PDB file of C-alpha atoms in Angstrom:
ATOM      1  CA  MET A 979     106.228  93.737 115.563  1.00 49.00           C
ATOM      2  CA  ARG A 980     106.792  90.266 114.135  1.00 52.00           C
ATOM      3  CA  GLY A 981     105.281  86.851 113.708  1.00 52.00           C
ATOM      4  CA  PRO A 982     101.648  85.828 114.082  1.00 50.00           C
ATOM      5  CA  ILE A 983     100.575  89.011 115.878  1.00 46.00           C
ATOM      6  CA  ALA A 984     101.799  91.223 113.028  1.00 47.00           C
ATOM      7  CA  ALA A 985     100.210  88.940 110.446  1.00 46.00           C
ATOM      8  CA  CYS A 986      96.881  89.029 112.259  1.00 50.00           C
ATOM      9  CA  LEU A 987      96.957  92.828 112.451  1.00 46.00           C
ATOM     10  CA  GLY A 988      97.811  93.041 108.776  1.00 51.00           C
ATOM     11  CA  LEU A 989      94.977  90.721 107.784  1.00 50.00           C
ATOM     12  CA  ALA A 990      92.568  92.623 110.038  1.00 51.00           C
ATOM     13  CA  LEU A 991      93.599  95.839 108.314  1.00 52.00           C
ATOM     14  CA  LEU A 992      92.981  94.323 104.895  1.00 58.00           C
ATOM     15  CA  ALA A 993      89.687  92.742 105.896  1.00 52.00           C
ATOM     16  CA  GLY A 994      88.381  96.112 107.035  1.00 48.00           C
ATOM     17  CA  ALA A 995      89.790  98.010 104.083  1.00 51.00           C
ATOM     18  CA  ALA A 996      88.406  95.540 101.568  1.00 48.00           C
ATOM     19  CA  ALA A 997      84.834  95.592 102.847  1.00 48.00           C
ATOM     20  CA  ALA A 998      82.771  96.423  99.772  1.00 43.00           C
ATOM     21  CA  ALA A 999      79.178  95.670 100.679  1.00 45.00           C
ATOM     22  CA  PRO A1000      76.957  94.518 103.524  1.00 44.00           C
ATOM     23  CA  ARG A1001      77.374  90.884 104.529  1.00 43.00           C
ATOM     24  CA  GLY A1002      75.875  88.611 101.873  1.00 47.00           C
ATOM     25  CA  ARG A1003      75.882  91.309  99.183  1.00 63.00           C
ATOM     26  CA  GLU A1004      79.543  91.341  98.259  1.00 70.00           C
ATOM     27  CA  PRO A1005      79.909  91.523  94.447  1.00 75.00           C
ATOM     28  CA  PRO A1006      80.822  88.164  92.854  1.00 75.00           C
ATOM     29  CA  ALA A1007      84.128  89.551  91.562  1.00 75.00           C
ATOM     30  CA  CYS A1008      85.174  90.345  95.139  1.00 86.00           C
ATOM     31  CA  ARG A1009      84.350  86.978  96.689  1.00 84.00           C
ATOM     32  CA  GLY A1010      86.574  84.016  97.423  1.00 90.00           C
ATOM     33  CA  ARG A1011      89.696  85.961  98.370  1.00 93.00           C
ATOM     34  CA  THR A1012      92.163  84.032 100.476  1.00 95.00           C
ATOM     35  CA  ALA A1013      94.671  85.121 103.097  1.00 96.00           C
ATOM     36  CA  GLY A1014      98.343  84.585 102.432  1.00 96.00           C
ATOM     37  CA  GLN A1015     101.841  85.783 103.199  1.00 96.00           C
ATOM     38  CA  ASP A1016     104.664  86.775 100.914  1.00 97.00           C
ATOM     39  CA  ARG A1017     107.377  89.382 100.486  1.00 97.00           C
ATOM     40  CA  ILE A1018     108.173  92.053  97.901  1.00 96.00           C
ATOM     41  CA  GLU A1019     111.300  91.125  95.973  1.00 96.00           C
ATOM     42  CA  SER A1020     111.162  94.107  93.609  1.00 96.00           C
ATOM     43  CA  VAL A1021     108.765  96.479  91.873  1.00 96.00           C
ATOM     44  CA  ALA A1022     108.490  96.172  88.098  1.00 94.00           C
ATOM     45  CA  ALA A1023     107.204  98.622  85.512  1.00 86.00           C
ATOM     46  CA  ARG A1024     103.593  99.759  85.935  1.00 89.00           C
ATOM     47  CA  GLY A1025     103.743  98.900  89.625  1.00 94.00           C
ATOM     48  CA  ASP A1026     103.710  95.112  89.297  1.00 96.00           C
ATOM     49  CA  LEU A1027     105.054  93.434  92.412  1.00 97.00           C
ATOM     50  CA  VAL A1028     107.637  90.693  91.967  1.00 97.00           C
ATOM     51  CA  LEU A1029     107.162  88.507  95.023  1.00 97.00           C
ATOM     52  CA  ALA A1030     109.625  86.269  96.853  1.00 97.00           C
ATOM     53  CA  SER A1031     107.394  83.300  95.995  1.00 96.00           C
ATOM     54  CA  GLY A1032     108.244  83.897  92.328  1.00 96.00           C
ATOM     55  CA  ARG A1033     104.799  85.206  91.497  1.00 96.00           C
ATOM     56  CA  ARG A1034     103.907  88.514  89.906  1.00 97.00           C
ATOM     57  CA  ALA A1035     101.087  90.541  91.432  1.00 97.00           C
ATOM     58  CA  ARG A1036      99.090  93.718  90.974  1.00 96.00           C
ATOM     59  CA  LEU A1037      97.425  95.784  93.679  1.00 97.00           C
ATOM     60  CA  ASP A1038      93.663  95.905  93.316  1.00 96.00           C
ATOM     61  CA  GLY A1039      91.692  99.079  92.613  1.00 96.00           C
ATOM     62  CA  LEU A1040      94.498 101.321  91.323  1.00 97.00           C
ATOM     63  CA  ARG A1041      95.319 103.182  88.120  1.00 96.00           C
ATOM     64  CA  TRP A1042      99.066 103.391  87.612  1.00 96.00           C
ATOM     65  CA  PRO A1043     100.146 106.908  86.495  1.00 94.00           C
ATOM     66  CA  ASP A1044     100.877 107.533  82.808  1.00 91.00           C
ATOM     67  CA  ASP A1045     103.232 110.403  83.618  1.00 91.00           C
ATOM     68  CA  PRO A1046     106.801 109.018  83.954  1.00 94.00           C
ATOM     69  CA  ALA A1047     107.716 111.222  86.922  1.00 94.00           C
ATOM     70  CA  ALA A1048     104.533 110.319  88.801  1.00 94.00           C
ATOM     71  CA  ALA A1049     105.032 106.637  88.004  1.00 96.00           C
ATOM     72  CA  ALA A1050     108.617 106.816  89.297  1.00 96.00           C
ATOM     73  CA  ALA A1051     107.414 108.365  92.572  1.00 97.00           C
ATOM     74  CA  ALA A1052     104.801 105.628  93.054  1.00 97.00           C
ATOM     75  CA  ARG A1053     107.310 102.916  92.245  1.00 97.00           C
ATOM     76  CA  ALA A1054     109.843 104.372  94.696  1.00 97.00           C
ATOM     77  CA  TRP A1055     107.209 104.372  97.457  1.00 97.00           C
ATOM     78  CA  LEU A1056     106.496 100.683  96.893  1.00 97.00           C
ATOM     79  CA  ALA A1057     110.191  99.826  96.550  1.00 96.00           C
ATOM     80  CA  GLY A1058     110.715 101.279 100.016  1.00 95.00           C
ATOM     81  CA  LEU A1059     108.672  98.353 101.354  1.00 96.00           C
ATOM     82  CA  ALA A1060     110.747  95.688  99.574  1.00 95.00           C
ATOM     83  CA  GLY A1061     111.988  92.942 101.851  1.00 94.00           C
ATOM     84  CA  ARG A1062     109.236  93.420 104.426  1.00 94.00           C
ATOM     85  CA  PRO A1063     106.823  90.520 104.882  1.00 95.00           C
ATOM     86  CA  LEU A1064     103.332  90.995 103.491  1.00 96.00           C
ATOM     87  CA  ALA A1065      99.930  89.869 104.686  1.00 97.00           C
ATOM     88  CA  THR A1066      97.795  89.442 101.559  1.00 97.00           C
ATOM     89  CA  ARG A1067      94.214  88.908 100.438  1.00 96.00           C
ATOM     90  CA  GLU A1068      94.370  87.322  97.014  1.00 96.00           C
ATOM     91  CA  ALA A1069      91.829  86.815  94.239  1.00 94.00           C
ATOM     92  CA  PRO A1070      91.276  83.117  93.479  1.00 93.00           C
ATOM     93  CA  GLU A1071      92.289  83.379  89.822  1.00 91.00           C
ATOM     94  CA  PRO A1072      95.123  85.277  88.096  1.00 92.00           C
ATOM     95  CA  ASP A1073      94.320  87.940  85.521  1.00 91.00           C
ATOM     96  CA  ARG A1074      94.835  87.402  81.801  1.00 90.00           C
ATOM     97  CA  TRP A1075      98.519  88.326  82.154  1.00 92.00           C
ATOM     98  CA  GLY A1076      99.053  85.723  84.854  1.00 94.00           C
ATOM     99  CA  ARG A1077      99.281  88.234  87.693  1.00 95.00           C
ATOM    100  CA  ILE A1078      97.751  87.680  91.107  1.00 95.00           C
ATOM    101  CA  THR A1079      95.315  90.449  92.061  1.00 95.00           C
ATOM    102  CA  LEU A1080      95.664  91.244  95.742  1.00 95.00           C
ATOM    103  CA  ASP A1081      95.433  93.617  98.650  1.00 96.00           C
ATOM    104  CA  ALA A1082      98.530  93.691 100.812  1.00 97.00           C
ATOM    105  CA  ALA A1083      99.815  95.138 104.057  1.00 97.00           C
ATOM    106  CA  ALA A1084     103.526  95.326 104.882  1.00 96.00           C
ATOM    107  CA  LEU A1085     104.361  93.985 108.336  1.00 94.00           C
ATOM    108  CA  ASP A1086     107.354  93.955 110.743  1.00 83.00           C
ATOM    109  CA  GLU A1087     106.583  97.454 111.959  1.00 78.00           C
ATOM    110  CA  ALA A1088     103.192  99.168 112.094  1.00 84.00           C
ATOM    111  CA  PRO A1089     101.245  97.550 109.202  1.00 90.00           C
ATOM    112  CA  VAL A1090     101.207  99.631 106.016  1.00 96.00           C
ATOM    113  CA  ASP A1091      98.303  99.191 103.600  1.00 97.00           C
ATOM    114  CA  LEU A1092      99.984  99.280 100.184  1.00 98.00           C
ATOM    115  CA  ALA A1093      97.056 100.391  98.029  1.00 97.00           C
ATOM    116  CA  GLY A1094      95.692 102.724 100.694  1.00 97.00           C
ATOM    117  CA  GLY A1095      99.100 104.294 101.243  1.00 97.00           C
ATOM    118  CA  LEU A1096      99.633 104.993  97.560  1.00 98.00           C
ATOM    119  CA  VAL A1097      96.188 106.570  97.197  1.00 98.00           C
ATOM    120  CA  ALA A1098      96.435 108.593 100.416  1.00 98.00           C
ATOM    121  CA  ALA A1099      99.758 110.063  99.260  1.00 97.00           C
ATOM    122  CA  GLY A1100      98.223 111.085  95.930  1.00 97.00           C
ATOM    123  CA  LEU A1101     100.617 108.812  94.035  1.00 97.00           C
ATOM    124  CA  VAL A1102      97.928 106.860  92.160  1.00 97.00           C
ATOM    125  CA  GLN A1103      94.238 107.212  91.315  1.00 97.00           C
ATOM    126  CA  VAL A1104      91.437 104.795  92.093  1.00 98.00           C
ATOM    127  CA  ASP A1105      90.188 102.635  89.231  1.00 96.00           C
ATOM    128  CA  ALA A1106      88.276  99.367  89.046  1.00 94.00           C
ATOM    129  CA  GLY A1107      90.018  98.654  85.735  1.00 88.00           C
ATOM    130  CA  GLU A1108      88.373  95.889  83.738  1.00 82.00           C
ATOM    131  CA  GLY A1109      86.422  94.668  86.767  1.00 82.00           C
ATOM    132  CA  ASP A1110      82.712  95.306  87.175  1.00 84.00           C
ATOM    133  CA  SER A1111      83.144  96.177  90.866  1.00 90.00           C
ATOM    134  CA  LEU A1112      85.552  98.176  92.986  1.00 94.00           C
ATOM    135  CA  CYS A1113      86.285  95.752  95.806  1.00 93.00           C
ATOM    136  CA  ARG A1114      87.707  98.516  97.986  1.00 94.00           C
ATOM    137  CA  PRO A1115      85.318 101.499  97.746  1.00 94.00           C
ATOM    138  CA  GLY A1116      87.000 102.980 100.820  1.00 95.00           C
ATOM    139  CA  LEU A1117      89.882 103.950  98.552  1.00 97.00           C
ATOM    140  CA  LEU A1118      87.663 106.685  97.088  1.00 96.00           C
ATOM    141  CA  ALA A1119      87.527 108.465 100.453  1.00 96.00           C
ATOM    142  CA  LEU A1120      91.316 108.287 100.733  1.00 97.00           C
ATOM    143  CA  GLU A1121      91.637 109.745  97.254  1.00 97.00           C
ATOM    144  CA  ASP A1122      89.197 112.531  98.108  1.00 96.00           C
ATOM    145  CA  ALA A1123      91.291 113.506 101.138  1.00 97.00           C
ATOM    146  CA  ALA A1124      94.486 113.501  99.036  1.00 97.00           C
ATOM    147  CA  ARG A1125      92.796 115.618  96.382  1.00 96.00           C
ATOM    148  CA  ARG A1126      91.575 118.189  98.900  1.00 95.00           C
ATOM    149  CA  ALA A1127      95.081 118.368 100.415  1.00 96.00           C
ATOM    150  CA  GLY A1128      96.714 118.710  96.989  1.00 96.00           C
ATOM    151  CA  TYR A1129      99.002 115.719  97.439  1.00 97.00           C
ATOM    152  CA  GLY A1130     100.985 114.131  94.628  1.00 96.00           C
ATOM    153  CA  LEU A1131      99.012 113.910  91.403  1.00 95.00           C
ATOM    154  CA  TRP A1132      96.490 116.366  92.828  1.00 96.00           C
ATOM    155  CA  ALA A1133      99.011 119.161  93.430  1.00 94.00           C
ATOM    156  CA  GLY A1134      97.565 122.121  91.562  1.00 84.00           C
ATOM    157  CA  ALA A1135      95.173 119.810  89.730  1.00 88.00           C
ATOM    158  CA  ALA A1136      91.517 118.919  90.037  1.00 89.00           C
ATOM    159  CA  PRO A1137      89.144 116.628  88.167  1.00 95.00           C
ATOM    160  CA  VAL A1138      88.596 117.898  84.626  1.00 96.00           C
ATOM    161  CA  PRO A1139      85.350 119.908  84.287  1.00 96.00           C
ATOM    162  CA  THR A1140      83.097 118.318  81.666  1.00 95.00           C
ATOM    163  CA  GLU A1141      82.753 121.738  80.046  1.00 94.00           C
ATOM    164  CA  GLU A1142      86.381 121.539  78.912  1.00 95.00           C
ATOM    165  CA  VAL A1143      85.607 119.443  75.850  1.00 95.00           C
ATOM    166  CA  ALA A1144      88.766 120.311  73.916  1.00 95.00           C
ATOM    167  CA  ARG A1145      90.954 119.373  76.870  1.00 95.00           C
ATOM    168  CA  LEU A1146      89.226 116.009  77.198  1.00 96.00           C
ATOM    169  CA  LYS A1147      89.516 115.356  73.476  1.00 95.00           C
ATOM    170  CA  ALA A1148      93.260 115.793  73.815  1.00 96.00           C
ATOM    171  CA  MET A1149      93.200 113.104  76.536  1.00 95.00           C
ATOM    172  CA  ALA A1150      91.799 110.418  74.224  1.00 95.00           C
ATOM    173  CA  GLY A1151      93.133 107.008  75.207  1.00 94.00           C
ATOM    174  CA  ARG A1152      94.122 108.182  78.686  1.00 95.00           C
ATOM    175  CA  PHE A1153      92.510 107.808  82.083  1.00 95.00           C
ATOM    176  CA  ALA A1154      90.609 110.836  83.349  1.00 96.00           C
ATOM    177  CA  VAL A1155      88.604 111.877  86.395  1.00 97.00           C
ATOM    178  CA  VAL A1156      85.893 114.344  85.386  1.00 97.00           C
ATOM    179  CA  GLU A1157      83.238 116.340  87.203  1.00 97.00           C
ATOM    180  CA  GLY A1158      80.114 117.968  85.840  1.00 96.00           C
ATOM    181  CA  ARG A1159      76.345 118.232  85.931  1.00 96.00           C
ATOM    182  CA  VAL A1160      74.244 115.578  84.226  1.00 96.00           C
ATOM    183  CA  ARG A1161      71.934 117.311  81.740  1.00 95.00           C
ATOM    184  CA  ASN A1162      69.925 114.305  80.671  1.00 94.00           C
ATOM    185  CA  VAL A1163      69.905 110.522  80.924  1.00 95.00           C
ATOM    186  CA  GLY A1164      69.081 108.204  78.042  1.00 93.00           C
ATOM    187  CA  GLU A1165      68.180 104.626  79.012  1.00 93.00           C
ATOM    188  CA  ARG A1166      68.520 102.211  76.101  1.00 92.00           C
ATOM    189  CA  GLU A1167      68.310  98.436  75.849  1.00 87.00           C
ATOM    190  CA  ARG A1168      72.028  97.784  76.113  1.00 90.00           C
ATOM    191  CA  ARG A1169      73.429 100.976  77.572  1.00 92.00           C
ATOM    192  CA  THR A1170      72.501 104.068  79.517  1.00 96.00           C
ATOM    193  CA  TYR A1171      73.923 107.432  78.475  1.00 95.00           C
ATOM    194  CA  LEU A1172      74.654 110.270  80.870  1.00 96.00           C
ATOM    195  CA  ASN A1173      74.979 113.464  78.844  1.00 96.00           C
ATOM    196  CA  PHE A1174      76.717 116.538  80.215  1.00 96.00           C
ATOM    197  CA  ALA A1175      75.731 118.986  77.476  1.00 92.00           C
ATOM    198  CA  PRO A1176      72.360 120.117  76.128  1.00 86.00           C
ATOM    199  CA  PHE A1177      70.949 118.264  73.131  1.00 80.00           C
ATOM    200  CA  GLY A1178      72.475 119.440  69.867  1.00 75.00           C
ATOM    201  CA  THR A1179      75.742 120.601  71.403  1.00 83.00           C
ATOM    202  CA  GLU A1180      79.032 118.766  71.703  1.00 87.00           C
ATOM    203  CA  GLY A1181      79.844 117.537  75.172  1.00 91.00           C
ATOM    204  CA  VAL A1182      80.960 114.717  77.383  1.00 95.00           C
ATOM    205  CA  THR A1183      78.990 111.467  77.592  1.00 96.00           C
ATOM    206  CA  VAL A1184      79.362 108.705  80.154  1.00 97.00           C
ATOM    207  CA  THR A1185      78.102 105.324  78.988  1.00 96.00           C
ATOM    208  CA  VAL A1186      77.037 102.641  81.450  1.00 95.00           C
ATOM    209  CA  SER A1187      76.566  98.966  80.605  1.00 92.00           C
ATOM    210  CA  LYS A1188      73.209  97.307  81.232  1.00 92.00           C
ATOM    211  CA  ARG A1189      74.641  95.198  84.044  1.00 91.00           C
ATOM    212  CA  THR A1190      76.269  98.173  85.783  1.00 93.00           C
ATOM    213  CA  TRP A1191      73.142 100.314  85.354  1.00 94.00           C
ATOM    214  CA  ARG A1192      71.113  97.605  87.082  1.00 92.00           C
ATOM    215  CA  ILE A1193      73.496  97.758  90.035  1.00 91.00           C
ATOM    216  CA  MET A1194      73.293 101.547  90.059  1.00 92.00           C
ATOM    217  CA  LEU A1195      69.489 101.412  90.106  1.00 93.00           C
ATOM    218  CA  GLU A1196      69.643  99.130  93.145  1.00 91.00           C
ATOM    219  CA  ARG A1197      71.760 101.791  94.843  1.00 89.00           C
ATOM    220  CA  GLY A1198      69.366 104.621  94.023  1.00 87.00           C
ATOM    221  CA  PHE A1199      71.129 106.021  90.934  1.00 89.00           C
ATOM    222  CA  SER A1200      67.961 106.331  88.843  1.00 90.00           C
ATOM    223  CA  SER A1201      67.549 108.672  85.877  1.00 93.00           C
ATOM    224  CA  SER A1202      65.569 111.123  88.001  1.00 92.00           C
ATOM    225  CA  ALA A1203      68.145 110.967  90.815  1.00 92.00           C
ATOM    226  CA  LEU A1204      71.010 111.729  88.409  1.00 94.00           C
ATOM    227  CA  ARG A1205      69.398 114.352  86.195  1.00 93.00           C
ATOM    228  CA  GLY A1206      70.624 117.796  87.202  1.00 94.00           C
ATOM    229  CA  ARG A1207      73.091 116.466  89.769  1.00 95.00           C
ATOM    230  CA  ARG A1208      76.806 117.014  89.878  1.00 96.00           C
ATOM    231  CA  VAL A1209      78.749 113.788  89.577  1.00 96.00           C
ATOM    232  CA  ARG A1210      82.345 112.617  89.415  1.00 97.00           C
ATOM    233  CA  ALA A1211      83.160 109.906  86.866  1.00 97.00           C
ATOM    234  CA  ARG A1212      86.376 108.174  85.867  1.00 97.00           C
ATOM    235  CA  GLY A1213      87.565 106.022  83.020  1.00 95.00           C
ATOM    236  CA  ILE A1214      89.435 105.941  79.719  1.00 95.00           C
ATOM    237  CA  VAL A1215      88.530 108.800  77.391  1.00 96.00           C
ATOM    238  CA  GLU A1216      87.288 107.683  73.986  1.00 95.00           C
ATOM    239  CA  LEU A1217      86.076 109.821  71.101  1.00 94.00           C
ATOM    240  CA  TRP A1218      82.553 109.085  69.892  1.00 88.00           C
ATOM    241  CA  ARG A1219      80.536 112.164  68.965  1.00 84.00           C
ATOM    242  CA  GLY A1220      82.663 113.900  71.554  1.00 91.00           C
ATOM    243  CA  PRO A1221      84.638 112.692  74.587  1.00 95.00           C
ATOM    244  CA  THR A1222      83.127 109.520  76.081  1.00 96.00           C
ATOM    245  CA  LEU A1223      83.909 107.563  79.238  1.00 96.00           C
ATOM    246  CA  ASP A1224      82.667 103.975  79.384  1.00 94.00           C
ATOM    247  CA  ILE A1225      81.963 102.953  82.977  1.00 91.00           C
ATOM    248  CA  GLY A1226      82.319  99.307  83.933  1.00 88.00           C
ATOM    249  CA  ALA A1227      81.900  99.533  87.729  1.00 94.00           C
ATOM    250  CA  ALA A1228      79.132 101.368  89.534  1.00 94.00           C
ATOM    251  CA  GLU A1229      81.630 102.892  91.978  1.00 95.00           C
ATOM    252  CA  MET A1230      83.240 104.811  89.117  1.00 96.00           C
ATOM    253  CA  ILE A1231      80.379 107.330  89.293  1.00 96.00           C
ATOM    254  CA  GLU A1232      79.993 109.353  92.482  1.00 95.00           C
ATOM    255  CA  LEU A1233      77.214 111.768  93.404  1.00 93.00           C
ATOM    256  CA  LEU A1234      78.660 115.043  94.673  1.00 93.00           C
ATOM    257  CA  ASP A1235      77.332 117.528  97.176  1.00 74.00           C
ATOM    258  CA  GLU A1236      76.963 120.950  95.634  1.00 57.00           C
ATOM    259  CA  GLU A1237      79.736 122.390  97.770  1.00 46.00           C
ATOM    260  CA  GLN A1238      82.117 119.919  96.111  1.00 45.00           C
ATOM    261  CA  ALA A1239      81.957 121.653  92.751  1.00 42.00           C
ATOM    262  CA  PRO A1240      85.405 121.561  91.093  1.00 41.00           C
ATOM    263  CA  ARG A1241      87.765 124.442  91.803  1.00 40.00           C
ATOM    264  CA  ARG A1242      88.443 126.709  88.841  1.00 37.00           C
TER     265      ARG A1242
END
């Protein structure tokens, strides 16, 4: 499949995959993306794409693995698409390292969604990074399917239970996906605190910025809705009176059904 037909299919794939909100409610950070075409020349460290146009790009919504073997597997998957034309949806401005943030689908044959393929194979985890929105929330469903199937990074692994405080302390400075029950919620002027341990005991805390908490409230994530519920959260582990995850995007906290409790 070549030419305009392939490009149109690729862009249609990306348009559907990138849908983040009802029409008119797309987060500001996700607006203004433009369609383009390019080609992968090579794949650099940390999954950066070196494009035939001479630009450097990063795929949106992904956390590149810290583990060298996992990173090598993800890089090999992307390198297998080198030379194939890409249909892209690109952010209007480069990031602070001069990289273009984009979604991309490889063409020529059946279109392959790059970010979706990596997540579905369990080769990377979903992360909004420094953004205040995850422009492709559908990636979370792909990750959930990979996790349930035990693919890639999820082989023999599950999100870290918030009860495993010592394990999370040892992960300071690294990205983690955790699951646990919210014991209490503290709303303050600048931040909201989700605590996963009773008062007076050491435990995990998730901190949410004022801006992100406002978005969460609009989506029904009130203090009363969260208290006592199991949630999944993701972010960089910091140590502040115990392991702490600072959440920048509302999509980085997911309400879980009770049957989704983490496997022990």
